[in-house]
Short mmCIF file of C-alpha atoms in Angstrom, two decimals:
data_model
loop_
_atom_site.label_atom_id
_atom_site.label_comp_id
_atom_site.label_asym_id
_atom_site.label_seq_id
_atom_site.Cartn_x
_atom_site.Cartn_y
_atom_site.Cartn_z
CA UNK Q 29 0.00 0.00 0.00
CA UNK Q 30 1.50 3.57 -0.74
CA UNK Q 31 1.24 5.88 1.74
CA UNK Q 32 1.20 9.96 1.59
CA UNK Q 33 2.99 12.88 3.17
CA UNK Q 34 1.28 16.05 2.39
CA UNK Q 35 3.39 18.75 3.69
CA UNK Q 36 2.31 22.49 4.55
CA UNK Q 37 4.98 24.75 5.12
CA UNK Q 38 5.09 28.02 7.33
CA UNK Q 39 6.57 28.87 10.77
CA UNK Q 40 5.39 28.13 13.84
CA UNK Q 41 3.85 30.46 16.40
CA UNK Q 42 1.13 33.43 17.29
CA UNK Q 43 3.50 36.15 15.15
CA UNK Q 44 3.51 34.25 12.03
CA UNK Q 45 -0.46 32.41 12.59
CA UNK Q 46 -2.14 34.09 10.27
CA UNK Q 47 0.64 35.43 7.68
CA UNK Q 48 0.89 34.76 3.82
CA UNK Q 49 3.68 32.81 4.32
CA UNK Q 50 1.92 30.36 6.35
CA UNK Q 51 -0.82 29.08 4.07
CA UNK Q 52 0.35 25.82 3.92
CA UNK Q 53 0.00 25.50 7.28
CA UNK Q 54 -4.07 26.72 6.56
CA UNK Q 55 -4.46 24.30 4.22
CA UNK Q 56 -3.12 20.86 5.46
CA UNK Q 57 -5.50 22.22 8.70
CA UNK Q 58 -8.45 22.47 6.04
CA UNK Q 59 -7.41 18.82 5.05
CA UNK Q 60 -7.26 17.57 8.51
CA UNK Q 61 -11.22 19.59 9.50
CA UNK Q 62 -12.57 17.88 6.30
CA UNK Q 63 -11.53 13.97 7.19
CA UNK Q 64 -11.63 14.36 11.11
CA UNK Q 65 -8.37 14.02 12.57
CA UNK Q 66 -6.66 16.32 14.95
CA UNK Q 67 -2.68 17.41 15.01
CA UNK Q 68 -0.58 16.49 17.54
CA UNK Q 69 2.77 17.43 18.47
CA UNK Q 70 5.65 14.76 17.39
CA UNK Q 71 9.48 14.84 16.09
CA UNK Q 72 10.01 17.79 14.06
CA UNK Q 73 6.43 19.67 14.20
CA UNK Q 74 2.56 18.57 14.46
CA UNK Q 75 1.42 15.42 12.81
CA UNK Q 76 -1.75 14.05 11.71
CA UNK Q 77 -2.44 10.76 10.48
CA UNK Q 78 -5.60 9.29 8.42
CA UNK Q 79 -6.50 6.96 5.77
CA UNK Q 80 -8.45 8.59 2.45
CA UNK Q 81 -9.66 6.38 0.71
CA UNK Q 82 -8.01 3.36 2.26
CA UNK Q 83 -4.80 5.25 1.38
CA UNK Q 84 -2.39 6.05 4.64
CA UNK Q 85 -1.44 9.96 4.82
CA UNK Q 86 0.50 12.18 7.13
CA UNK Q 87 0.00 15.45 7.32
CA UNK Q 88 3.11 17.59 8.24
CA UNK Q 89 3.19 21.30 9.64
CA UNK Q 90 7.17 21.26 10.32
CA UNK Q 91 8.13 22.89 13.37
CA UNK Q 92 11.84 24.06 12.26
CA UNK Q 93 10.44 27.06 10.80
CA UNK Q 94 10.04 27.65 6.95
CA UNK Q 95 14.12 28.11 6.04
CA UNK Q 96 14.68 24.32 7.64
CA UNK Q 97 11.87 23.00 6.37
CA UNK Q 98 13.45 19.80 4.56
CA UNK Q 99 14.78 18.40 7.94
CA UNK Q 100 11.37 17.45 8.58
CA UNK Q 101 10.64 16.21 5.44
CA UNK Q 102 13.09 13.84 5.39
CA UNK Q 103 12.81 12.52 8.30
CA UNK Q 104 8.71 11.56 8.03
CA UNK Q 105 9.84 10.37 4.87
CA UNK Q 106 12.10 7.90 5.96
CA UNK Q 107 10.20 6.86 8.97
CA UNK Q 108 7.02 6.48 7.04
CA UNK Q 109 8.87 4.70 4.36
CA UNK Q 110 7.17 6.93 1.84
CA UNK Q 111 8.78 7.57 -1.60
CA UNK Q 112 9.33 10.96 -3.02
CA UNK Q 113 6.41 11.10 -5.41
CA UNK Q 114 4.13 10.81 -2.93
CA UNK Q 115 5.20 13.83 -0.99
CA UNK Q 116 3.28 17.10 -1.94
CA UNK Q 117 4.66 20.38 -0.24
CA UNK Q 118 2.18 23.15 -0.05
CA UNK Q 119 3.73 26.77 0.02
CA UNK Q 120 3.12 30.32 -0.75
CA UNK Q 121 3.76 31.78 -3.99
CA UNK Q 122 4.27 35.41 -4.71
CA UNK Q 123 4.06 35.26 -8.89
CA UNK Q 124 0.59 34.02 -8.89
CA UNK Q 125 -2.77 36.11 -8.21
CA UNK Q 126 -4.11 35.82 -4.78
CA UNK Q 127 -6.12 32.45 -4.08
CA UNK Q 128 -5.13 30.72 -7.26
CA UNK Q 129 -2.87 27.65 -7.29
CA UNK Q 130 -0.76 25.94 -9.37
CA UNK Q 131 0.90 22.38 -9.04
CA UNK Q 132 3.55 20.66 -10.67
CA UNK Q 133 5.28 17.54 -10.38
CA UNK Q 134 8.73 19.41 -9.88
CA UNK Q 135 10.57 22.46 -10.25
CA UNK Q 136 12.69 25.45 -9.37
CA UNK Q 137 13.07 26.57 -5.63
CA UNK Q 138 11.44 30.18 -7.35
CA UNK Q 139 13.24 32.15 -4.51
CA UNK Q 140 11.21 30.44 -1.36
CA UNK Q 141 13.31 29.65 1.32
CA UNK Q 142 11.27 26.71 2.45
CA UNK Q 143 11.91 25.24 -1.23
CA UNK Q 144 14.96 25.48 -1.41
CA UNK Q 145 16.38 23.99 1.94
CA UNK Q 146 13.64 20.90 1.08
CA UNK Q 147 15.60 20.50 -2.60
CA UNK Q 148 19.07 21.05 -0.67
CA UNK Q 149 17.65 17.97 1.74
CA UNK Q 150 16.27 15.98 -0.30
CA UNK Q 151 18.68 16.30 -3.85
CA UNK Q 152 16.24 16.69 -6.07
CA UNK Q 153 13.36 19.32 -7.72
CA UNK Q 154 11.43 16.30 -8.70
CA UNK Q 155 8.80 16.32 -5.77
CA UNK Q 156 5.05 17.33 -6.23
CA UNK Q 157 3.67 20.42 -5.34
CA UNK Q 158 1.14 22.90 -5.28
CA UNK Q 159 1.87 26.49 -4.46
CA UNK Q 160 -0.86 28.74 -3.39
CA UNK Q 161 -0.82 32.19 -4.92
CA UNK Q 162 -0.51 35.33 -2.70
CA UNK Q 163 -0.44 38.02 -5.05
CA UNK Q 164 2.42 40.44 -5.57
CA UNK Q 165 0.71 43.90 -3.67
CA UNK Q 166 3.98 44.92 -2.45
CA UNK Q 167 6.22 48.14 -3.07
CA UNK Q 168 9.57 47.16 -4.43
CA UNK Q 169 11.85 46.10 -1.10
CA UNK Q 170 8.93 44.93 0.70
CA UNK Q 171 8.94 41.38 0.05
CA UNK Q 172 9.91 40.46 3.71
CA UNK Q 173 6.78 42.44 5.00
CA UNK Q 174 4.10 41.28 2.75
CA UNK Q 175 5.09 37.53 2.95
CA UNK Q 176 5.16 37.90 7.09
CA UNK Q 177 1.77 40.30 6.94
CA UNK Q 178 -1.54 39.45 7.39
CA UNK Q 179 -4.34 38.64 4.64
CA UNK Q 180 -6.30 41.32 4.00
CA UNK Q 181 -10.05 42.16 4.57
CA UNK Q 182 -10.58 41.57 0.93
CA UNK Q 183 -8.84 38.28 0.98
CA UNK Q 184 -10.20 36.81 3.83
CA UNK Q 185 -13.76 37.48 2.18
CA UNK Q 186 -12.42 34.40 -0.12
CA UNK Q 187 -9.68 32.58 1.79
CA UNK Q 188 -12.59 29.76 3.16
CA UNK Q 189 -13.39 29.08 -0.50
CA UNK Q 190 -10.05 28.84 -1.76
CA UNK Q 191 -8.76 27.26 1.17
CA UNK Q 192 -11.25 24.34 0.81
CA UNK Q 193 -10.36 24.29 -2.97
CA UNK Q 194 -7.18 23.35 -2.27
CA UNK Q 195 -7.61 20.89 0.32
CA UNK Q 196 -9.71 19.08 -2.10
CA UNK Q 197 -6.72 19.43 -4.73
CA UNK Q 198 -4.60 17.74 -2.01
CA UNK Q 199 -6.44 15.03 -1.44
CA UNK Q 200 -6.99 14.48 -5.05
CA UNK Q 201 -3.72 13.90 -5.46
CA UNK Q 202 -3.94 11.26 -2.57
CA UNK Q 203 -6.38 9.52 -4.81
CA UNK Q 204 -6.62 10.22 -8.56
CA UNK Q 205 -3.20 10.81 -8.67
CA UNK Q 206 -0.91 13.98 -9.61
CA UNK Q 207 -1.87 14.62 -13.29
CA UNK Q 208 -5.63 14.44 -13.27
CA UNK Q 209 -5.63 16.25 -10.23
CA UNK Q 210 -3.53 19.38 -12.19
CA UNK Q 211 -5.74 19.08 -15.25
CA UNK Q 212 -8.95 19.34 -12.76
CA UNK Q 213 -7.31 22.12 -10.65
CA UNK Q 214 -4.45 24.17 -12.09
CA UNK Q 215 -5.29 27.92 -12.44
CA UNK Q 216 -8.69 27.38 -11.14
#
């Protein structure tokens, strides 16, 4: 039986709770609300585990904040004996529009930190995931302070929606499998 590690990265703590930059965090909690099964604190951040379809996942919110992210990775990896195609990392992404998402079965780090210590880890940029846009609304130099800011009053109007959207992509992937979940979700 193949078994599933859907990762959400962000950083732990009250400061960074509700911050762009911790949407993955959002969403593997949206995945974990719709099947019914709670985080709890283990080796290298909060765990959840659940079957979906008679298909074993783990959730993941790392607790080594978002630059050290691939320690955790590889180390539910390895104890879960899971393989790297069926890890999916959920991040922010500042090049696409607020809310939409795109996934991809592997890629460039794109300039997020989290990415790029998971590709240092792991040795590769073959690894599925689906990035979660959060808009570009920043002045030039302000990066830093728009990834670690709140959602707005506008985007919160939305975030249930699109934060249900992509749990559903997730667990798609869990069952029909990475490329017929991108044709039914990408850009959407």
């Amino acid at each position: 039986m193949q078994k599933y590690l859907i990762i959400g990265l962000g950083n732990i703590g009250v400061k960074y709770e509700n911050t762009r930059h911790n949407i993955g965090f959002k969403v593997v909690e949206r995945i974990a609300d719709k099947v019914g099964a709670k985080f709890t604190p283990s080796n290298f951040g909060e765990v959840c585990q659940f079957k979906f379809k008679g298909r074993p996942v783990t959730l993941l919110k790392p607790n080594t904040y978002m630059n050290l992210s691939g320690d955790a990775v590889k180390y539910w990896m390895k104890k879960e004996n899971i393989a790297i195609e069926n890890i999916f990392v959920i991040t922010d992404d500042l090049n696409l529009p607020f809310g939409s998402i795109r996934m991809r079965s592997k890629g460039s780090d794109g300039g997020h930190n989290g990415l790029k210590d998971l590709q240092n880890k792991l040795q590769s940029q073959a690894y599925p995931r689906l990035r979660f846009g959060v808009g570009n609304e920043f002045m030039k130099g302000q990066q830093v302070d728009y990834v670690l800011g709140e959602w707005s009053a506008e985007e919160l109007e939305i975030m249930n929606e699109r934060l249900n959207h992509s749990a559903d992509a997730a667990l798609s992937f869990v069952f029909a499998g990475l490329n017929n979940t991108m044709n039914q979700y990408n850009g959407k």
